[in-house]
Tab-separated table of C-alpha atoms in Angstrom:
chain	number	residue	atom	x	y	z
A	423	UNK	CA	90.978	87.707	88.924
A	424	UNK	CA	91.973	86.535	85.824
A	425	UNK	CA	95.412	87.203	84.158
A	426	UNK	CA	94.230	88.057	80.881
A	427	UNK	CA	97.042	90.290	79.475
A	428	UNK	CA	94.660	93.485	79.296
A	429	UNK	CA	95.713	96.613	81.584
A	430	UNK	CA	95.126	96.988	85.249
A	431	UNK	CA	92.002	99.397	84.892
A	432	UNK	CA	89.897	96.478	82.764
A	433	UNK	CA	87.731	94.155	84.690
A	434	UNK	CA	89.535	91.173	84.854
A	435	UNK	CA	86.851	88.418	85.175
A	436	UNK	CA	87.186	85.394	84.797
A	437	UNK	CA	85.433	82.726	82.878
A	438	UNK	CA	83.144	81.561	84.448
A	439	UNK	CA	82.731	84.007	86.691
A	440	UNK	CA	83.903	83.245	90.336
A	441	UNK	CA	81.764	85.792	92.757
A	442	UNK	CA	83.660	86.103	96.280
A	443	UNK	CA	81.205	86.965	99.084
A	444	UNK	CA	81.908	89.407	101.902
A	445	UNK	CA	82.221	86.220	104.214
A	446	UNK	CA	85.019	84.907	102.373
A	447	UNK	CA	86.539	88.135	102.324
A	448	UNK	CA	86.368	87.888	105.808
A	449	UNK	CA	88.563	84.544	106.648
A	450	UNK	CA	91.164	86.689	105.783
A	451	UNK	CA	90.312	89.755	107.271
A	452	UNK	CA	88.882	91.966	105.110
A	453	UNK	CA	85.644	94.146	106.482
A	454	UNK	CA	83.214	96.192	104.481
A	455	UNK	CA	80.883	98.522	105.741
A	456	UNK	CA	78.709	101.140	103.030
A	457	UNK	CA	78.102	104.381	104.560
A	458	UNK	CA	76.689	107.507	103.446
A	459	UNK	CA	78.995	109.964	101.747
A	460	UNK	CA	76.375	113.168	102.538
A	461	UNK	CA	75.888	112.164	106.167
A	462	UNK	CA	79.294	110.211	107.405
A	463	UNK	CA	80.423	113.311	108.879
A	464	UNK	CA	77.433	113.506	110.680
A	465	UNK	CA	76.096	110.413	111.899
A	466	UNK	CA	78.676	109.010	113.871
A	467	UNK	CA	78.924	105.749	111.763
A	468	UNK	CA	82.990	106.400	110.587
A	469	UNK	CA	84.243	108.136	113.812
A	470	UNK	CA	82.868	104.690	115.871
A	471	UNK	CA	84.346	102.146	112.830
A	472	UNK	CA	87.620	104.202	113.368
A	473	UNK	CA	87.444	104.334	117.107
A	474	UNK	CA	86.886	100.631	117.018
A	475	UNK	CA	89.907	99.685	115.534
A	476	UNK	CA	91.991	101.998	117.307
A	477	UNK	CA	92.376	104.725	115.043
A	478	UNK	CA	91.970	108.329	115.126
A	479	UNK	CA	89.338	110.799	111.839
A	480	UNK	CA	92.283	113.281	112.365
A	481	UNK	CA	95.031	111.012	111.545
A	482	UNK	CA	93.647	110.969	107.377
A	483	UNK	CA	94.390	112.591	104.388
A	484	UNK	CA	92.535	112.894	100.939
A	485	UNK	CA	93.771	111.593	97.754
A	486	UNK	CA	92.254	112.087	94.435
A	487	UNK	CA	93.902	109.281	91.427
A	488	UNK	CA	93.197	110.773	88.455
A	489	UNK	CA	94.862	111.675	85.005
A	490	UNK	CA	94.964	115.403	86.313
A	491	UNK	CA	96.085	114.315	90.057
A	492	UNK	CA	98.025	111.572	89.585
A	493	UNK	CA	99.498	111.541	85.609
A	494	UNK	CA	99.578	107.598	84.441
A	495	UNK	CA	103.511	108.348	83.616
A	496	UNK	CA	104.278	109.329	87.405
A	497	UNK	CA	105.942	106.846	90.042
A	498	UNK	CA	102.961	107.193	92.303
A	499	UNK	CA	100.350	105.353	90.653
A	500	UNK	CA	103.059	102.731	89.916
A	501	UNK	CA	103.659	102.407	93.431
A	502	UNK	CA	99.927	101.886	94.317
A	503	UNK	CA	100.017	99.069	91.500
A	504	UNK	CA	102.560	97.297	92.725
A	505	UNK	CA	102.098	94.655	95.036
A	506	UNK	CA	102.364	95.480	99.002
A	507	UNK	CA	101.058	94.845	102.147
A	508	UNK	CA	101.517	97.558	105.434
A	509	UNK	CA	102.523	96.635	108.774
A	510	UNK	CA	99.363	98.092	110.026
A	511	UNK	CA	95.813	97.587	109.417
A	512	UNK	CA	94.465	100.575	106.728
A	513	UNK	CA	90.863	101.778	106.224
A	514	UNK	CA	89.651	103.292	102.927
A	515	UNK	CA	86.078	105.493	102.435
A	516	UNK	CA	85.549	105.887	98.620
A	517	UNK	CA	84.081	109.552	98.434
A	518	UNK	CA	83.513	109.307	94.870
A	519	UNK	CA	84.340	107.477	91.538
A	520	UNK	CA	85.377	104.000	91.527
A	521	UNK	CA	88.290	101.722	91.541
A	522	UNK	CA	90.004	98.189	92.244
A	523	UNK	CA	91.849	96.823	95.277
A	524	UNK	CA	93.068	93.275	94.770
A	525	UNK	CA	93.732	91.502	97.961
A	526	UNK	CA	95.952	87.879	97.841
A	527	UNK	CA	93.226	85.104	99.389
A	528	UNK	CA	94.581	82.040	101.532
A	529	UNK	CA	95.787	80.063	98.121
A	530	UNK	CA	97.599	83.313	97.264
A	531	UNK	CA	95.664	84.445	94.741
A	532	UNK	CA	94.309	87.494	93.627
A	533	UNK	CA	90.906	88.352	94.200
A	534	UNK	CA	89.392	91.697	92.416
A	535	UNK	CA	87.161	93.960	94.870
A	536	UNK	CA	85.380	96.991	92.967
A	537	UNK	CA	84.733	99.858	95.553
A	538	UNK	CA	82.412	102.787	94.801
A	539	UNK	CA	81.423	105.562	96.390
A	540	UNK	CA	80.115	104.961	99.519
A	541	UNK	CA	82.677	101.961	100.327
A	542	UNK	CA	84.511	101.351	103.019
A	543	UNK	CA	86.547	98.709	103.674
A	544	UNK	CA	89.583	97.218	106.028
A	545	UNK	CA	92.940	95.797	104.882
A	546	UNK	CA	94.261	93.949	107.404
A	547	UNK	CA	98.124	93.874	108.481
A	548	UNK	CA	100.317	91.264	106.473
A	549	UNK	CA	97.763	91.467	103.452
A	550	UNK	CA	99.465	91.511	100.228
A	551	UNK	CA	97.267	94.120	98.225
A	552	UNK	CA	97.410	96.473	95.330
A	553	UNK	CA	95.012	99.194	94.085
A	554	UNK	CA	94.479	100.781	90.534
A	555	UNK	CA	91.608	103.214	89.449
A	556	UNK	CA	88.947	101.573	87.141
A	557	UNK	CA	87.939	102.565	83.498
A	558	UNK	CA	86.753	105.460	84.436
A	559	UNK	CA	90.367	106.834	85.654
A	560	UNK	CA	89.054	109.009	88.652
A	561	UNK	CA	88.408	108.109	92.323
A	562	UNK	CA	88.354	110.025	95.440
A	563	UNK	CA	89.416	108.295	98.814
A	564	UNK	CA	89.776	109.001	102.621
A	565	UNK	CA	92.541	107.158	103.681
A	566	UNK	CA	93.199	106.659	107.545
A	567	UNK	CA	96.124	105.618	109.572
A	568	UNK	CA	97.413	104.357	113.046
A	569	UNK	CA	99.089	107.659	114.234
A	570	UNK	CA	99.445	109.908	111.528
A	571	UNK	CA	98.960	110.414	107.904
A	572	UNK	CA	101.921	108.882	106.299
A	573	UNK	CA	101.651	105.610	103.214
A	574	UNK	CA	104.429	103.279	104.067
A	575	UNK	CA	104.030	100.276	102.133
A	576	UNK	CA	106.389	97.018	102.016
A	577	UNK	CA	106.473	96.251	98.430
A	578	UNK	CA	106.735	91.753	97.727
A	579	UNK	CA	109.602	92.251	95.245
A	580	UNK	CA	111.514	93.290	97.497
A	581	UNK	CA	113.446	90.529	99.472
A	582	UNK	CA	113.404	92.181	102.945
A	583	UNK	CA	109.627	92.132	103.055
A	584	UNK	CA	109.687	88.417	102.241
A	585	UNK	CA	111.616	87.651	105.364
A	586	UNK	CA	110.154	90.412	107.215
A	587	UNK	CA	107.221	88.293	106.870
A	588	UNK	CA	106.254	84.449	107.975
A	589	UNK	CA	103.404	84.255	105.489
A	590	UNK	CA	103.771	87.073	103.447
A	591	UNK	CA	99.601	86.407	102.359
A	592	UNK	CA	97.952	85.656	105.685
A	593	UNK	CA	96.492	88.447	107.378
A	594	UNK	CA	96.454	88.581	111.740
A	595	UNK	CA	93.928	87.163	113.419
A	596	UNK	CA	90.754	89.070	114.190
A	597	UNK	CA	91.959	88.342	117.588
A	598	UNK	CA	94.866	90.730	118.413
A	599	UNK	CA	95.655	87.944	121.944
A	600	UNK	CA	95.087	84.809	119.830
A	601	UNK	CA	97.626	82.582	118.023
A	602	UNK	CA	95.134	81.354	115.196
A	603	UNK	CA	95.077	82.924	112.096
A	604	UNK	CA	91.453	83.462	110.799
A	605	UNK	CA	91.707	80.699	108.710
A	606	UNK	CA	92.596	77.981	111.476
A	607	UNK	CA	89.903	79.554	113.951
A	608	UNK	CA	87.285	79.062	111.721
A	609	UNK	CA	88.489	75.360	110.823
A	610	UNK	CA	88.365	74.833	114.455
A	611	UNK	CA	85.217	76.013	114.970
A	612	UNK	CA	83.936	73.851	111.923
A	613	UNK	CA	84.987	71.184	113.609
A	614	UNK	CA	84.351	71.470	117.470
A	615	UNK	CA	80.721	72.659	116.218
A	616	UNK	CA	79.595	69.265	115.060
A	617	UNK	CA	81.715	66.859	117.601
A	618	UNK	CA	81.576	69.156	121.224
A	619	UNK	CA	77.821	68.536	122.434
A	620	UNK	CA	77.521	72.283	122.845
A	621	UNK	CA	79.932	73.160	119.920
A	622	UNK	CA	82.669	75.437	120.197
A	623	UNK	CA	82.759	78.422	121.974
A	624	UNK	CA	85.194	81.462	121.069
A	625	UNK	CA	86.524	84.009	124.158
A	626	UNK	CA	87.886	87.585	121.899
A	627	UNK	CA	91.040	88.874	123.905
A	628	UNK	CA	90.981	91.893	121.846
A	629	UNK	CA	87.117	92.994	122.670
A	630	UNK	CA	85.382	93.512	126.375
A	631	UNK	CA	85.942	90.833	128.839
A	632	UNK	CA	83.139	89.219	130.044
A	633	UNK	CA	81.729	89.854	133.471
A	634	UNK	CA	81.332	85.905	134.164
A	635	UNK	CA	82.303	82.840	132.590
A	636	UNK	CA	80.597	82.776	129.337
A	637	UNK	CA	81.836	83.003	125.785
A	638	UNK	CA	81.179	86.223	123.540
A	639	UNK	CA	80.461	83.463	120.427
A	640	UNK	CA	79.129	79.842	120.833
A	641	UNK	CA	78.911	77.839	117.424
A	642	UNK	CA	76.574	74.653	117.568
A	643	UNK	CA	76.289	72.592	114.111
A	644	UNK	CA	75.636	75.478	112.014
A	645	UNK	CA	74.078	77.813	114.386
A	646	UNK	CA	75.966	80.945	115.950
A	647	UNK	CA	75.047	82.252	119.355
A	648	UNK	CA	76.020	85.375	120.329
A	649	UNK	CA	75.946	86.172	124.128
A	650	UNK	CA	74.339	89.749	124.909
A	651	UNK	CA	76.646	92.357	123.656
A	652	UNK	CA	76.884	96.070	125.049
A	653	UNK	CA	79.011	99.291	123.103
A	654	UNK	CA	81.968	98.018	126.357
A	655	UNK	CA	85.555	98.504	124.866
A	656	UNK	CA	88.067	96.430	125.860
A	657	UNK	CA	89.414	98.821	128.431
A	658	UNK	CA	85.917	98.951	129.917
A	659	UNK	CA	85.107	102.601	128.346
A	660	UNK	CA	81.335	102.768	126.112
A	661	UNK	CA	80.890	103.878	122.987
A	662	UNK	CA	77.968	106.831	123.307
A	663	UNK	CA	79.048	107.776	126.403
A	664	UNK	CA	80.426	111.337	127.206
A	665	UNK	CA	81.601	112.539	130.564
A	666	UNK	CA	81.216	116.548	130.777
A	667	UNK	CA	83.249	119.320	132.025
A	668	UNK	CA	81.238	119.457	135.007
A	669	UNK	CA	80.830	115.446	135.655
A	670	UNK	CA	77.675	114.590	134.852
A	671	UNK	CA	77.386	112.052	131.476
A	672	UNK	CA	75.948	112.022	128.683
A	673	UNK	CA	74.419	108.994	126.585
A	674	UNK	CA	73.716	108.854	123.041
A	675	UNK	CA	71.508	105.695	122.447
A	676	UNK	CA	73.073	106.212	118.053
A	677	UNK	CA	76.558	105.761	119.048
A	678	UNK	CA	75.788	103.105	121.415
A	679	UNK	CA	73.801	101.093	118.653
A	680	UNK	CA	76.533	101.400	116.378
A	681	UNK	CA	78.974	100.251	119.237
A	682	UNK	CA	77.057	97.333	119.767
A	683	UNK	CA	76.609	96.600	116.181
A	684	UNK	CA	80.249	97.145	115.568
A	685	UNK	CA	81.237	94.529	118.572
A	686	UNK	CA	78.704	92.094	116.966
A	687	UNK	CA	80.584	92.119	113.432
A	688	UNK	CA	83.602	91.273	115.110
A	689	UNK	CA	82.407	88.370	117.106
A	690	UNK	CA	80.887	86.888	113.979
A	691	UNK	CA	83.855	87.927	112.158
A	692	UNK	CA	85.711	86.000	114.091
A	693	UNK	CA	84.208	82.799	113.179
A	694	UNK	CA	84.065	83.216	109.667
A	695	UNK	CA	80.481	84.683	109.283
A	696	UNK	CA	79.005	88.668	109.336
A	697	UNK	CA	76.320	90.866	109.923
A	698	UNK	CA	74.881	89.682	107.128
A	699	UNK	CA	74.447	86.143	108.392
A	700	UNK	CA	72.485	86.826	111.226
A	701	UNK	CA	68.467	85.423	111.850
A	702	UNK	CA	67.345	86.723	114.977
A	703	UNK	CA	68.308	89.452	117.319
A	704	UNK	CA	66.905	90.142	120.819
A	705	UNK	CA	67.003	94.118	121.553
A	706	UNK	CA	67.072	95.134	125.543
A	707	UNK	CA	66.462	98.995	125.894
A	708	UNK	CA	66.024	100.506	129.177
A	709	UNK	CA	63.553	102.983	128.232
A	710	UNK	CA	61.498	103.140	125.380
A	711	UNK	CA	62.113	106.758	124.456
A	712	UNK	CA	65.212	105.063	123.056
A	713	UNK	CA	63.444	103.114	120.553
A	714	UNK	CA	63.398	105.819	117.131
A	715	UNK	CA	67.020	106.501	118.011
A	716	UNK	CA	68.015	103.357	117.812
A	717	UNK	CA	65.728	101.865	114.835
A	718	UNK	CA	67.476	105.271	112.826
A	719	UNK	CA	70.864	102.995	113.490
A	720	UNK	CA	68.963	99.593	112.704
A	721	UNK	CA	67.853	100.650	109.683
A	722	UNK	CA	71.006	101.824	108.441
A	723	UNK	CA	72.452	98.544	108.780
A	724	UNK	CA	69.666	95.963	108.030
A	725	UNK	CA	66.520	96.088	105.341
A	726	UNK	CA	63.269	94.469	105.956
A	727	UNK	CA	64.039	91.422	103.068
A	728	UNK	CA	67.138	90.370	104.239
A	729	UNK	CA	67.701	91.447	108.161
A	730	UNK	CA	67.099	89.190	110.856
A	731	UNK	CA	63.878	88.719	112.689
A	732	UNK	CA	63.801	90.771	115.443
A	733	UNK	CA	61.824	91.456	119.525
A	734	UNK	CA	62.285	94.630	121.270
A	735	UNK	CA	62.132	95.167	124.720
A	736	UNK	CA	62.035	97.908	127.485
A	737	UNK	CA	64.141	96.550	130.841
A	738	UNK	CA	64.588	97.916	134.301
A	739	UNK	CA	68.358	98.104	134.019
A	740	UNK	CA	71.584	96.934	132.201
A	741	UNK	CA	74.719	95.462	134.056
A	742	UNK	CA	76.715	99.242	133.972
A	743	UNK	CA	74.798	102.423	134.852
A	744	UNK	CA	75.722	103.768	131.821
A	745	UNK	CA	74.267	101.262	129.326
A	746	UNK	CA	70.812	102.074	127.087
A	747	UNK	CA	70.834	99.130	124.730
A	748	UNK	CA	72.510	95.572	124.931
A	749	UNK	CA	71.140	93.131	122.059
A	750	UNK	CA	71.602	89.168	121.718
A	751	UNK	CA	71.948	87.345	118.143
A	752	UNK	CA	71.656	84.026	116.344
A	753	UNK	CA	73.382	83.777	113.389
A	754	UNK	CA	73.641	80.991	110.398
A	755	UNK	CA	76.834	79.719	109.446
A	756	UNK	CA	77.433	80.768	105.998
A	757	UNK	CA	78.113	78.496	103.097
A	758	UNK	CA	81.783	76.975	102.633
């Protein structure tokens, strides 16, 4: 971002330009996913993001910044502008139009993120942040919240927040039970990985406790192993499963894909890398009929130039009754 003097809706590069990739964006926090604004309501992609992260679709609202919504002159778009941070995590789906959110990195300072439609992303808690339409004055968002639709910011001029706040710029760890910051877990993984003989292996308190003793992520050199990852919550419920009026259950191999694939962004989250990053996956189905449901999910999230290689197979059974997919990954450290 560069402090140019020219108003809060211009670009704001700098010279030369200094691109930030969605894995640095991620040491401190910050997740992206693009979705579909036609089908979101639809395809189960939002609701499982949302029920991820502990939040409920109801508890939203809509706003619209515009000249006609939101005049320049009123205190509201000041207020967005003005630099904040929230004491809970916040998730934003651009509908339409286009806009700015500035986020403070790990040197506290400003980095400029364009959203579009079709963008979603997650602020972390403790994030200092601001927002401000782009030159074209008009975007539409779907904002969510914790437990119910209310904006409660905690702005940096004032001195409460300051001492509300350790380190008013450094987001919480991906790991809700963990003491390390992103920042320090992934130095300690980028060191452990090239002196530990089998490099450095990272248990998530916040995701689905593992059944033995093994590590959801294992880093060696600049390799990422993933153990084999299931939809599992931490409180041992499934995404894509749906227990009827009458008991029987239902399973939807889509939501479970995007469970697992959710799970899996975390764990490489949580060592500095992404989705993006990953090289080969390892796909266990129990039945075959499964296999155009979930390649509808795949595709969503991966493209044939770019996505990891990739072997599918049919098994006799997962390690729950209630399972239809589980896939393994190796992933490639990501530049520093």
């Amino acid at each position: 971002f560069a402090e140019d003097g020219s108003d809060q809706h211009a670009e704001h590069k700098t010279t030369p330009i200094k691109p930030v990739s969605l894995n640095q964006l991620s040491t401190i926090g910050l997740l992206y996913w693009r979705l579909n604004t036609d089908t979101y309501q639809e395809d189960g992609v939002l609701d499982q993001i949302c029920a991820t992260r502990g939040f409920q679709t109801s508890n939203q609202d809509e706003i619209v910044v515009s000249p006609e919504t939101l005049p320049e002159d009123t205190d509201k778009i000041k207020l967005y502008f003005d630099e904040h941070l929230h004491n809970d995590e916040e998730i934003r789906f651009v509908l339409d139009g286009s806009g700015y959110f500035d986020v403070r990195d790990t040197h506290d300072q400003w980095v400029r993120i364009l959203v579009e439609a079709g963008d979603l992303i997650v602020l972390p808690a403790g994030l200092f942040h601001r927002f401000s339409p782009d030159s074209t004055n008009s975007i539409k968002i779907l904002r969510f919240f914790k437990s119910h639709a209310e904006w409660t910011p905690l702005f940096r001029s004032d001195p409460a927040t300051l001492a509300h706040v350790k380190k008013p710029f450094a987001p919480l760890p991906f790991d809700a039970d963990s003491k390390e910051s992103p920042t320090d877990r992934v130095s300690r993984i980028q060191q452990q990985r090239s002196q530990d003989p089998n490099g450095a292996a990272t248990a998530l308190g916040d995701r689905a406790k593992a059944y033995a003793n093994y590590p959801h992520v294992r880093v060696l050199n600049d390799t990422i192993y993933l153990s084999g990852t299931s939809s599992r919550r931490a409180d041992n419920t499934h995404a894509g499963v749906c227990k009827r009026a009458d008991g029987t259950v239902a399973l939807d191999i889509a939501e479970q894909t995007i469970g697992v694939l959710e799970n899996m962004r975390v764990m490489l989250n949580s060592v500095g890398a992404n989705l993006d990053n990953l090289v080969s996956l390892t796909v266990y189905l129990i039945d075959m009929e499964h296999y155009k449901g979930f390649n509808q999910v795949y595709n969503r999230y991966f493209d044939c130039d770019s996505g990891p290689s990739r072997t599918c197979v049919a098994v006799k059974q997962l390690p729950h009754p209630h399972l239809l997919i589980e896939i393994q990954g190796v992933a490639k450290m990501p530049s520093q």
